[in-house]
CSV table of C-alpha atoms and ligand atoms in Angstrom, one decimal:
chain,number,residue,atom,x,y,z
M,23,MET,CA,0.2,-0.1,-0.1
M,24,LYS,CA,2.6,2.4,1.0
M,25,THR,CA,4.6,1.7,-1.8
M,26,PHE,CA,1.6,1.9,-4.3
M,27,ARG,CA,0.9,5.4,-2.8
M,28,LYS,CA,4.8,6.6,-3.7
M,29,PHE,CA,3.8,5.9,-7.1
M,30,LEU,CA,0.6,7.5,-7.4
M,31,LEU,CA,1.6,10.6,-6.1
M,32,PRO,CA,4.1,12.2,-8.7
M,33,LEU,CA,0.8,11.2,-11.2
M,34,SER,CA,-1.6,13.2,-8.9
M,35,LEU,CA,0.4,16.2,-8.7
M,36,ALA,CA,0.4,16.4,-12.3
M,37,CYS,CA,-3.6,15.8,-12.9
M,38,THR,CA,-6.1,18.6,-13.3
M,39,PHE,CA,-7.9,20.2,-10.0
M,40,SER,CA,-10.9,18.2,-10.8
M,41,ALA,CA,-9.0,15.1,-11.1
M,42,PHE,CA,-7.5,15.9,-7.6
M,43,ALA,CA,-10.2,16.7,-5.8
M,44,VAL,CA,-11.9,12.7,-6.9
M,45,ASP,CA,-8.4,11.7,-5.9
M,46,ASN,CA,-8.7,13.6,-2.7
M,47,GLU,CA,-12.2,11.8,-2.2
M,48,GLN,CA,-11.0,8.5,-2.4
M,49,GLU,CA,-8.4,9.5,-0.1
M,50,LEU,CA,-11.0,9.5,2.8
M,51,PRO,CA,-10.0,7.2,6.1
M,52,THR,CA,-11.9,3.8,6.1
M,53,GLN,CA,-14.7,4.5,8.8
M,54,THR,CA,-17.0,1.7,10.4
M,55,LEU,CA,-19.8,3.0,12.8
M,56,PHE,CA,-21.3,1.0,15.3
M,57,ARG,CA,-25.2,1.8,16.1
M,58,ASN,CA,-27.6,0.3,18.7
M,59,VAL,CA,-24.9,-1.4,20.7
M,60,ASN,CA,-24.8,-2.0,24.1
M,61,ILE,CA,-21.2,-1.6,25.3
M,62,PHE,CA,-18.7,-3.8,28.0
M,63,ASN,CA,-15.8,-1.5,27.9
M,64,GLY,CA,-13.3,-3.8,29.3
M,65,VAL,CA,-13.0,-2.0,33.0
M,66,ASP,CA,-16.5,-1.2,34.0
M,67,ASN,CA,-19.1,-3.9,35.9
M,68,LYS,CA,-21.8,-2.7,33.4
M,69,LEU,CA,-23.4,-2.1,30.1
M,70,TYR,CA,-23.6,1.2,28.3
M,71,GLN,CA,-26.9,1.0,26.7
M,72,ASN,CA,-27.3,2.1,23.4
M,73,HIS,CA,-24.2,3.8,22.3
M,74,TYR,CA,-22.1,4.5,19.5
M,75,VAL,CA,-18.9,3.7,18.3
M,76,LEU,CA,-17.0,5.2,15.6
M,77,VAL,CA,-13.7,3.5,14.3
M,78,GLU,CA,-11.9,5.5,11.6
M,79,LYS,CA,-9.0,3.0,10.1
M,80,ASN,CA,-7.7,0.5,12.6
M,81,ILE,CA,-8.5,3.0,15.8
M,82,ILE,CA,-11.5,3.7,18.0
M,83,LYS,CA,-12.2,7.4,17.1
M,84,GLN,CA,-15.0,8.0,19.4
M,85,VAL,CA,-17.6,6.7,21.8
M,86,SER,CA,-20.9,7.9,22.6
M,87,ALA,CA,-24.1,8.2,24.1
M,88,THR,CA,-25.7,10.3,21.3
M,89,GLU,CA,-25.6,9.9,17.5
M,90,ILE,CA,-22.0,10.1,15.8
M,91,GLN,CA,-22.0,11.0,12.2
M,92,GLY,CA,-19.3,9.2,10.0
M,93,HIS,CA,-18.3,10.9,6.7
M,94,LYS,CA,-20.2,10.0,3.5
M,95,ASN,CA,-18.4,6.8,2.8
M,96,VAL,CA,-18.6,5.3,6.4
M,97,VAL,CA,-20.0,1.7,6.7
M,98,VAL,CA,-22.7,1.8,9.2
M,99,ILE,CA,-23.2,-1.7,11.5
M,100,ASP,CA,-26.6,-2.0,13.3
M,101,GLY,CA,-26.1,-3.9,16.4
M,102,ALA,CA,-29.4,-4.6,16.8
M,103,GLY,CA,-28.9,-4.0,20.4
M,104,ARG,CA,-26.0,-6.6,20.8
M,105,THR,CA,-23.3,-6.2,23.3
M,106,LEU,CA,-20.3,-4.4,21.8
M,107,MET,CA,-16.7,-5.5,23.7
M,108,PRO,CA,-13.1,-5.8,23.2
M,109,GLY,CA,-11.8,-8.6,21.1
M,110,LEU,CA,-10.7,-11.0,23.8
M,111,ILE,CA,-7.1,-11.7,24.5
M,112,ASP,CA,-5.3,-14.9,25.5
M,113,ALA,CA,-1.9,-14.5,27.5
M,114,HIS,CA,-0.7,-18.0,27.2
M,115,VAL,CA,-1.1,-19.8,24.2
M,116,HIS,CA,1.3,-22.6,22.5
M,117,LEU,CA,0.5,-22.1,18.5
M,118,ASN,CA,3.6,-24.1,17.5
M,119,LEU,CA,2.9,-27.1,20.3
M,120,GLN,CA,0.0,-28.1,18.5
M,121,ASN,CA,-1.0,-32.0,18.2
M,122,LEU,CA,-2.9,-33.9,15.8
M,123,ASP,CA,-4.6,-37.2,17.5
M,124,ASN,CA,-1.2,-38.2,18.9
M,125,PRO,CA,-1.3,-39.3,22.4
M,126,ALA,CA,2.8,-38.7,22.7
M,127,ALA,CA,2.3,-35.3,23.6
M,128,ILE,CA,5.9,-33.5,23.2
M,129,ASP,CA,7.3,-36.7,21.6
M,130,GLY,CA,4.5,-36.0,18.8
M,131,VAL,CA,5.8,-32.7,18.3
M,132,SER,CA,9.1,-33.6,18.4
M,133,ASN,CA,8.2,-36.0,15.4
M,134,MET,CA,7.4,-33.3,13.1
M,135,THR,CA,8.8,-31.2,10.5
M,136,TRP,CA,8.5,-27.5,10.1
M,137,GLU,CA,5.8,-27.7,7.7
M,138,GLU,CA,3.5,-29.6,10.0
M,139,ILE,CA,3.9,-27.4,12.8
M,140,GLY,CA,3.8,-24.1,10.7
M,141,ALA,CA,0.2,-25.7,9.2
M,142,LEU,CA,-1.0,-26.7,12.7
M,143,ALA,CA,0.1,-23.3,14.0
M,144,TYR,CA,-1.8,-21.2,11.4
M,145,ASP,CA,-4.9,-23.4,11.7
M,146,ALA,CA,-4.6,-22.7,15.6
M,147,ALA,CA,-4.2,-18.8,15.3
M,148,GLN,CA,-7.4,-19.0,12.8
M,149,GLU,CA,-9.1,-20.6,15.6
M,150,TYR,CA,-8.2,-18.1,18.4
M,151,LEU,CA,-9.3,-15.2,16.2
M,152,TYR,CA,-12.5,-16.5,14.8
M,153,SER,CA,-13.8,-17.1,18.4
M,154,GLY,CA,-13.4,-13.9,19.1
M,155,PHE,CA,-9.5,-13.8,20.6
M,156,THR,CA,-8.0,-11.0,18.8
M,157,THR,CA,-4.6,-11.1,20.5
M,158,VAL,CA,-2.6,-14.1,22.1
M,159,ARG,CA,0.5,-13.9,23.7
M,160,ASP,CA,2.6,-17.0,22.7
M,161,LEU,CA,5.0,-18.6,25.5
M,162,CYS,CA,7.4,-20.9,24.0
M,163,GLY,CA,8.5,-21.5,20.6
M,164,MET,CA,7.2,-18.8,18.2
M,165,HIS,CA,9.5,-16.3,16.1
M,166,ASP,CA,7.9,-13.5,14.5
M,167,GLY,CA,7.9,-15.5,10.8
M,168,MET,CA,3.6,-15.9,11.2
M,169,ARG,CA,3.2,-12.9,12.7
M,170,LYS,CA,5.0,-11.3,10.2
M,171,HIS,CA,2.7,-12.3,7.4
M,172,ILE,CA,-0.2,-11.6,9.4
M,173,GLU,CA,0.8,-8.5,9.3
M,174,ALA,CA,1.4,-7.8,5.8
M,175,GLY,CA,-2.1,-9.1,5.3
M,176,THR,CA,-1.2,-12.3,3.3
M,177,LEU,CA,-2.4,-14.3,6.5
M,178,ILE,CA,-5.5,-14.2,8.6
M,179,GLY,CA,-4.6,-14.3,12.6
M,180,PRO,CA,-4.7,-12.6,15.8
M,181,ARG,CA,-2.4,-10.3,16.7
M,182,ILE,CA,0.7,-12.2,18.1
M,183,TYR,CA,3.1,-11.1,20.8
M,184,LEU,CA,5.7,-13.9,21.7
M,185,ALA,CA,8.7,-15.4,23.6
M,186,GLY,CA,10.8,-16.6,21.1
M,187,ALA,CA,12.3,-20.1,22.3
M,188,CYS,CA,11.7,-21.2,25.6
M,189,ILE,CA,15.0,-21.4,27.9
M,190,SER,CA,15.1,-23.8,30.1
M,191,GLN,CA,18.5,-25.8,32.2
M,192,THR,CA,19.3,-29.1,31.3
M,193,SER,CA,17.0,-31.6,32.7
M,194,GLY,CA,14.3,-28.9,33.2
M,195,HIS,CA,10.7,-28.3,31.7
M,196,GLY,CA,11.7,-27.6,28.4
M,197,ASP,CA,14.4,-30.2,28.0
M,198,TRP,CA,12.2,-32.8,25.9
M,199,ARG,CA,15.2,-34.5,24.4
M,200,THR,CA,14.8,-38.4,24.6
M,201,ASN,CA,16.7,-40.3,27.1
M,202,ALA,CA,18.9,-41.4,24.7
M,203,GLN,CA,19.8,-37.9,23.3
M,204,ALA,CA,20.2,-36.3,27.1
M,205,LEU,CA,22.4,-39.3,27.7
M,206,GLY,CA,24.5,-38.6,24.6
M,207,ASP,CA,24.4,-34.7,26.0
M,208,ASP,CA,25.1,-33.0,22.2
M,209,GLY,CA,23.7,-30.0,24.2
M,210,ASN,CA,21.1,-28.0,22.0
M,211,LYS,CA,22.2,-30.1,18.6
M,212,ASN,CA,20.1,-33.2,18.9
M,213,GLY,CA,16.6,-32.4,20.5
M,214,GLN,CA,14.9,-32.0,17.8
M,215,VAL,CA,12.5,-29.6,19.8
M,216,GLN,CA,15.8,-27.7,20.6
M,217,LYS,CA,16.9,-27.9,16.8
M,218,LEU,CA,13.9,-26.3,15.5
M,219,GLY,CA,13.9,-23.6,17.9
M,220,ILE,CA,10.8,-24.0,20.0
M,221,SER,CA,12.7,-24.5,23.2
M,222,THR,CA,16.1,-24.0,24.0
M,223,LEU,CA,18.6,-25.4,26.9
M,224,ALA,CA,20.8,-23.0,28.8
M,225,ASP,CA,23.1,-23.5,31.6
M,226,GLY,CA,24.9,-20.7,33.4
M,227,ALA,CA,24.0,-16.8,32.9
M,228,ASP,CA,26.0,-16.3,30.0
M,229,GLU,CA,24.3,-18.8,28.0
M,230,VAL,CA,20.8,-18.0,29.4
M,231,LEU,CA,21.9,-14.4,28.2
M,232,LYS,CA,22.5,-15.8,24.8
M,233,ALA,CA,19.4,-17.7,24.8
M,234,CYS,CA,17.1,-14.4,26.1
M,235,ARG,CA,19.2,-12.6,23.2
M,236,ASN,CA,18.8,-14.9,20.5
M,237,SER,CA,15.2,-14.9,21.3
M,238,LEU,CA,14.7,-11.1,20.8
M,239,ALA,CA,16.7,-11.3,17.6
M,240,GLY,CA,14.3,-13.5,16.3
M,241,GLY,CA,11.7,-11.3,17.0
M,242,ALA,CA,10.7,-12.0,20.3
M,243,ASP,CA,9.0,-8.9,22.4
M,244,PHE,CA,10.0,-10.6,25.5
M,245,CYS,CA,11.6,-13.6,27.1
M,246,LYS,CA,10.1,-16.9,29.3
M,247,MET,CA,12.3,-19.2,31.0
M,248,MET,CA,11.6,-22.1,33.2
M,249,ALA,CA,11.8,-21.4,36.6
M,250,GLY,CA,10.6,-24.9,38.3
M,251,GLY,CA,9.2,-28.2,37.7
M,252,GLY,CA,6.3,-28.9,35.1
M,253,VAL,CA,3.1,-30.8,34.8
M,254,THR,CA,3.3,-31.8,31.3
M,255,SER,CA,7.5,-32.9,30.9
M,256,MET,CA,8.2,-36.5,32.4
M,257,ARG,CA,11.7,-35.7,33.3
M,258,ASP,CA,11.5,-32.7,36.3
M,259,PRO,CA,10.0,-33.2,39.3
M,260,ILE,CA,7.0,-30.8,40.3
M,261,HIS,CA,8.7,-29.9,43.4
M,262,SER,CA,12.0,-28.8,41.7
M,263,ILE,CA,13.8,-24.9,41.8
M,264,GLN,CA,14.8,-24.4,38.0
M,265,GLY,CA,17.1,-21.7,37.0
M,266,THR,CA,19.8,-20.1,39.2
M,267,MET,CA,19.1,-16.9,40.7
M,268,ASP,CA,22.4,-15.6,38.4
M,269,GLU,CA,20.4,-17.1,35.9
M,270,LEU,CA,17.2,-15.8,36.8
M,271,ARG,CA,18.9,-12.1,36.6
M,272,ALA,CA,20.3,-12.8,33.0
M,273,MET,CA,17.3,-12.9,31.4
M,274,THR,CA,16.0,-10.4,33.3
M,275,THR,CA,18.7,-7.9,32.4
M,276,ALA,CA,18.6,-9.3,28.9
M,277,THR,CA,14.9,-7.8,28.9
M,278,LYS,CA,15.6,-4.7,30.5
M,279,GLN,CA,17.7,-3.4,28.2
M,280,TRP,CA,15.1,-4.4,25.5
M,281,ASP,CA,12.7,-1.9,27.6
M,282,THR,CA,10.3,-5.3,28.4
M,283,ILE,CA,9.8,-8.0,30.9
M,284,GLY,CA,10.6,-11.6,31.4
M,285,ALA,CA,8.0,-14.5,32.5
M,286,VAL,CA,8.6,-17.7,34.3
M,287,HIS,CA,7.0,-21.0,34.5
M,288,ALA,CA,6.7,-21.6,38.1
M,289,TYR,CA,4.1,-23.5,40.5
M,290,HIS,CA,5.5,-23.0,43.9
M,291,ASP,CA,6.1,-20.3,46.2
M,292,ASP,CA,9.5,-20.5,46.2
M,293,SER,CA,9.9,-20.9,42.4
M,294,VAL,CA,7.8,-17.6,42.1
M,295,ASN,CA,9.4,-15.8,45.1
M,296,ARG,CA,13.0,-16.1,43.7
M,297,ALA,CA,11.2,-14.9,39.9
M,298,LEU,CA,9.8,-12.1,41.3
M,299,ASP,CA,13.2,-11.1,43.1
M,300,ALA,CA,14.9,-11.4,40.0
M,301,GLY,CA,12.3,-8.9,38.3
M,302,VAL,CA,10.3,-10.8,36.6
M,303,MET,CA,6.7,-9.7,36.0
M,304,SER,CA,4.5,-12.4,34.8
M,305,ILE,CA,4.5,-15.4,36.3
M,306,GLU,CA,2.8,-18.3,34.5
M,307,HIS,CA,0.8,-20.8,36.6
M,308,GLY,CA,1.6,-20.3,40.2
M,309,ASN,CA,-1.1,-23.1,40.6
M,310,LEU,CA,1.2,-24.5,44.0
M,311,MET,CA,1.5,-20.9,45.8
M,312,THR,CA,0.2,-21.7,49.2
M,313,GLU,CA,1.5,-18.8,51.1
M,314,LYS,CA,-0.5,-15.3,51.7
M,315,SER,CA,3.0,-13.4,51.5
M,316,THR,CA,3.5,-14.8,47.8
M,317,PHE,CA,0.4,-13.7,46.3
M,318,LYS,CA,1.4,-10.1,48.0
M,319,ASN,CA,4.9,-10.3,46.5
M,320,VAL,CA,3.4,-11.0,43.4
M,321,LYS,CA,1.1,-7.8,44.0
M,322,LYS,CA,3.8,-5.5,45.7
M,323,LYS,CA,6.0,-5.9,42.4
M,324,GLY,CA,3.2,-4.9,40.3
M,325,ALA,CA,3.5,-8.4,38.4
M,326,TYR,CA,1.2,-10.4,36.8
M,327,LEU,CA,0.0,-14.1,37.7
M,328,VAL,CA,-1.4,-16.4,34.1
M,329,PRO,CA,-2.9,-19.2,35.8
M,330,ALA,CA,-4.1,-22.3,33.9
M,331,MET,CA,-7.2,-23.3,35.7
M,332,ALA,CA,-7.8,-26.2,34.2
M,333,GLY,CA,-5.3,-27.5,36.0
M,334,PHE,CA,-7.3,-27.4,39.0
M,335,SER,CA,-10.2,-29.5,38.0
M,336,ASN,CA,-11.2,-32.9,38.8
M,337,GLN,CA,-12.2,-33.5,35.2
M,338,LEU,CA,-8.4,-33.3,34.0
M,339,LEU,CA,-8.1,-37.0,35.4
M,340,LYS,CA,-10.3,-38.2,33.0
M,341,HIS,CA,-7.5,-37.3,30.3
M,342,PRO,CA,-5.6,-40.4,28.8
M,343,GLN,CA,-2.2,-38.6,30.1
M,344,TYR,CA,-2.8,-36.6,33.0
M,345,GLY,CA,-5.1,-39.0,34.2
M,346,ASN,CA,-2.8,-42.7,33.9
M,347,PRO,CA,-1.5,-43.8,36.6
M,348,ASP,CA,1.7,-45.0,35.2
M,349,LEU,CA,3.0,-41.7,34.5
M,350,PRO,CA,3.9,-38.9,36.8
M,351,LEU,CA,1.6,-36.3,35.6
M,352,LYS,CA,-1.3,-37.8,37.6
M,353,ALA,CA,0.4,-36.9,40.9
M,354,LYS,CA,1.2,-33.9,40.2
M,355,VAL,CA,-2.2,-33.0,39.1
M,356,GLU,CA,-4.0,-34.5,42.2
M,357,GLN,CA,-1.5,-32.3,44.0
M,358,ILE,CA,-2.5,-29.2,42.1
M,359,ILE,CA,-6.3,-29.9,42.6
M,360,LYS,CA,-5.7,-30.2,46.3
M,361,ASN,CA,-4.4,-26.7,46.6
M,362,TYR,CA,-7.5,-25.1,44.9
M,363,GLU,CA,-9.4,-24.0,47.6
M,364,ASN,CA,-6.8,-22.4,49.4
M,365,TRP,CA,-5.4,-20.6,46.3
M,366,ILE,CA,-8.8,-19.1,45.1
M,367,ALA,CA,-9.5,-17.9,48.6
M,368,LEU,CA,-5.6,-16.2,48.4
M,369,ALA,CA,-6.2,-15.1,44.7
M,370,ASN,CA,-9.4,-13.6,45.5
M,371,ALA,CA,-8.2,-12.0,48.9
M,372,THR,CA,-4.9,-10.6,47.8
M,373,ASP,CA,-6.3,-8.8,44.9
M,374,ILE,CA,-3.6,-9.6,42.6
M,375,ASN,CA,-2.9,-8.5,38.7
M,376,ILE,CA,-4.7,-11.9,37.1
M,377,GLY,CA,-4.0,-12.8,33.5
M,378,TYR,CA,-6.1,-14.7,31.4
M,379,GLY,CA,-4.7,-17.8,29.7
M,380,THR,CA,-5.7,-21.2,28.5
M,381,ASP,CA,-2.0,-23.2,28.2
M,382,VAL,CA,-3.5,-25.2,25.7
M,383,VAL,CA,-1.1,-27.6,24.6
M,384,VAL,CA,-0.2,-30.7,22.6
M,385,SER,CA,-3.8,-31.4,22.2
M,386,SER,CA,-5.7,-32.5,19.0
M,387,LYS,CA,-7.5,-30.0,17.3
M,388,LEU,CA,-11.1,-30.9,19.2
M,389,ALA,CA,-9.7,-31.6,22.6
M,390,SER,CA,-7.9,-27.9,22.4
M,391,ARG,CA,-10.9,-26.4,21.8
M,392,GLY,CA,-12.7,-28.1,24.9
M,393,ILE,CA,-10.3,-27.2,27.0
M,394,ARG,CA,-10.1,-23.4,25.8
M,395,ASP,CA,-14.0,-23.2,26.5
M,396,PHE,CA,-13.6,-25.2,29.8
M,397,GLN,CA,-11.2,-23.2,31.2
M,398,MET,CA,-13.4,-19.9,30.5
M,399,GLY,CA,-15.8,-21.9,32.7
M,400,GLN,CA,-13.1,-22.3,35.4
M,401,PHE,CA,-12.2,-18.7,35.5
M,402,VAL,CA,-15.8,-17.9,36.1
M,403,GLU,CA,-16.2,-20.4,38.9
M,404,GLY,CA,-12.8,-19.3,40.5
M,405,PHE,CA,-13.3,-15.4,39.9
M,406,GLY,CA,-17.1,-14.8,38.5
M,407,ASN,CA,-18.0,-13.4,35.3
M,408,TYR,CA,-17.0,-9.7,35.7
M,409,LYS,CA,-13.3,-10.2,36.8
M,410,THR,CA,-12.8,-12.9,34.0
M,411,LEU,CA,-14.3,-10.5,31.6
M,412,VAL,CA,-11.7,-7.9,32.9
M,413,TYR,CA,-8.8,-10.4,32.8
M,414,MET,CA,-9.7,-11.5,29.2
M,415,THR,CA,-9.6,-7.8,27.9
M,416,SER,CA,-8.0,-4.4,29.8
M,417,ASN,CA,-5.9,-6.5,32.3
M,418,ASN,CA,-4.3,-8.6,29.7
M,419,GLY,CA,-4.1,-5.8,27.5
M,420,LYS,CA,-2.0,-4.0,30.3
M,421,LEU,CA,-0.4,-6.9,30.8
M,422,MET,CA,0.8,-6.9,27.0
M,423,ALA,CA,1.7,-3.4,27.4
M,424,LEU,CA,4.5,-4.7,29.9
M,425,THR,CA,6.6,-5.1,26.5
M,426,GLY,CA,7.4,-1.1,27.1
M,427,LYS,CA,9.3,0.3,24.2
M,428,ASN,CA,9.5,-3.4,22.5
M,429,ASN,CA,5.6,-3.6,22.2
M,430,PRO,CA,4.7,-4.1,18.8
M,431,TYR,CA,1.4,-2.8,19.1
M,432,PRO,CA,2.0,0.2,21.2
M,433,SER,CA,-1.9,1.6,21.1
M,434,LYS,CA,-4.2,0.1,24.0
M,435,LEU,CA,-5.6,-3.3,23.7
M,436,GLY,CA,-8.4,-4.8,25.6
M,437,VAL,CA,-10.9,-1.6,25.9
M,438,ILE,CA,-13.2,0.1,24.2
M,439,GLU,CA,-12.7,3.7,24.4
M,440,GLU,CA,-11.1,6.6,22.4
M,441,GLY,CA,-7.4,6.1,20.9
M,442,ALA,CA,-7.7,2.0,21.5
M,443,TYR,CA,-6.9,-0.6,18.7
M,444,ALA,CA,-10.5,-1.2,17.0
M,445,ASP,CA,-10.2,-4.7,17.7
M,446,ILE,CA,-14.2,-5.5,18.8
M,447,ILE,CA,-16.4,-8.2,19.0
M,448,LEU,CA,-20.3,-8.0,18.9
M,449,VAL,CA,-22.2,-10.4,21.5
M,450,ASP,CA,-25.5,-11.9,21.5
M,451,GLY,CA,-26.3,-12.0,25.2
M,452,ASN,CA,-25.1,-9.9,28.2
M,453,PRO,CA,-21.5,-11.5,29.2
M,454,LEU,CA,-21.7,-9.9,32.4
M,455,LYS,CA,-24.6,-12.8,33.2
M,456,ASP,CA,-23.9,-15.4,30.9
M,457,LEU,CA,-20.0,-16.2,30.0
M,458,SER,CA,-21.2,-19.1,27.7
M,459,VAL,CA,-22.0,-16.5,25.0
M,460,LEU,CA,-18.4,-16.4,24.7
M,461,GLY,CA,-17.9,-20.0,24.3
M,462,ALA,CA,-17.2,-21.0,28.4
M,463,SER,CA,-18.0,-24.4,28.9
M,464,PHE,CA,-18.2,-26.2,32.8
M,465,ASP,CA,-17.5,-29.8,31.1
M,466,MET,CA,-14.1,-30.3,29.8
M,467,TRP,CA,-15.2,-33.2,27.9
M,468,ALA,CA,-18.7,-32.2,26.5
M,469,THR,CA,-19.0,-32.7,23.0
M,470,PRO,CA,-16.3,-30.4,21.4
M,471,ARG,CA,-16.9,-27.2,19.4
M,472,GLU,CA,-16.6,-28.1,15.7
M,473,GLU,CA,-16.7,-25.3,14.1
M,474,ARG,CA,-14.0,-22.6,14.9
M,475,THR,CA,-17.0,-19.8,15.6
M,476,ILE,CA,-19.4,-19.3,18.3
M,477,LYS,CA,-22.8,-18.3,17.1
M,478,THR,CA,-23.2,-16.0,20.0
M,479,ILE,CA,-20.2,-14.1,18.3
M,480,PRO,CA,-21.6,-12.8,15.0
M,481,PHE,CA,-19.4,-10.4,14.5
M,482,VAL,CA,-15.3,-10.2,14.9
M,483,MET,CA,-13.4,-6.7,13.9
M,484,LYS,CA,-9.4,-6.4,14.3
M,485,ASP,CA,-7.3,-3.5,13.7
M,486,GLY,CA,-10.5,-1.9,11.9
M,487,LYS,CA,-11.2,-4.7,9.7
M,488,ILE,CA,-13.9,-7.0,9.8
M,489,VAL,CA,-12.8,-10.4,9.9
M,490,TYR,CA,-16.2,-12.3,10.4
M,491,ASN,CA,-19.7,-11.3,10.2
M,492,LYS,CA,-22.5,-12.7,10.1
M,493,LEU,CA,-25.0,-10.3,11.1
D,513,LIG,ZN1,2.6,-23.4,28.8
């Protein structure tokens, strides 16, 4: 578009006045006017009835209770009393760790080529966008290849924030080498997931510094490191501490110099507090935090906690992997489930910054969908409709903005207000009363949705452009 205009300019200068006037008319910025909508603005616990919203190019230009006029070419959308709200944001996704019906989880990904991984990642990206998630944040393995093409308009997808390769110590949550590869110890070279740049092994501050810088070089907006044991990984016990203080600080030093943040995978008090002390601002999981002081520390530091809520549910034990008594995963999940009541009471009482993230990883397409919808139900059960909505919109918008001068999308996200990005969905019904209108489900194993769209979200706009319109 920009190149095209460069060539047009000298031509229009050479034109007659009347021809120039026609040219000017064509230069009117694209406008979309929503009328007859009730607004959830991402912040307030209410719907603003019968409002108007004017979008110009990719930005919300005006929000008003009284009628707005656009220019003569404005596209008018009559919301017919639907809810207009910010496009949703998922702060913890894994686009490059999708799977077919392969029960081998990470091993399944290890056996794929980039062609398969890329195709499935693109399919997953679309799945988010068409169900109303206009922004996602990838926590392991995305570099800016797909995003570049989405931004250029050659592919259709959500906005993507990305961490590049996730950084793990040898034997940590991101060490997905086979035992044969690990015993051969050829470092990063012989694990397929490492070779593909999805996860990277780093031991010692120098290697962590380099790993984070490599991610930044690949277009990452922030870095992510494993700071403690994980559930899906077979090799590391959930109680393990991962990363020395020097290694954690190496990551936050590299990210601070880019004016952005470090994120960690961490479940329990020790690993969370160590990461906070090292200046980490985004704690992924935290589901085994037991002490009020840890929650208060998250709050004091102004950090965000992004819990994967499905891990707290007994329903996860029906999963062929997580419920298998022969695998270490089952005992890990049971420990997390036991901590739920104490955890949710402390999270609500300390009123910490929570980000909404679903962490759907290595599941088949339909199972991913079922778990994703169930996560929303779990957030509703733990925090109620209003808070869940705030987490999915304005809170996550603030979390994305912590990428500072490195932020690929510097205007506001997750709110309906003047100057914010025009990422907008229309919803049949009032999500403050019923979140099933955004897809929330309370049964992880309900017949999964076959369609990527949600009937009660008939309209999705991203960056001022209509992605989906069934009005
Ligand atoms: Zn994750």
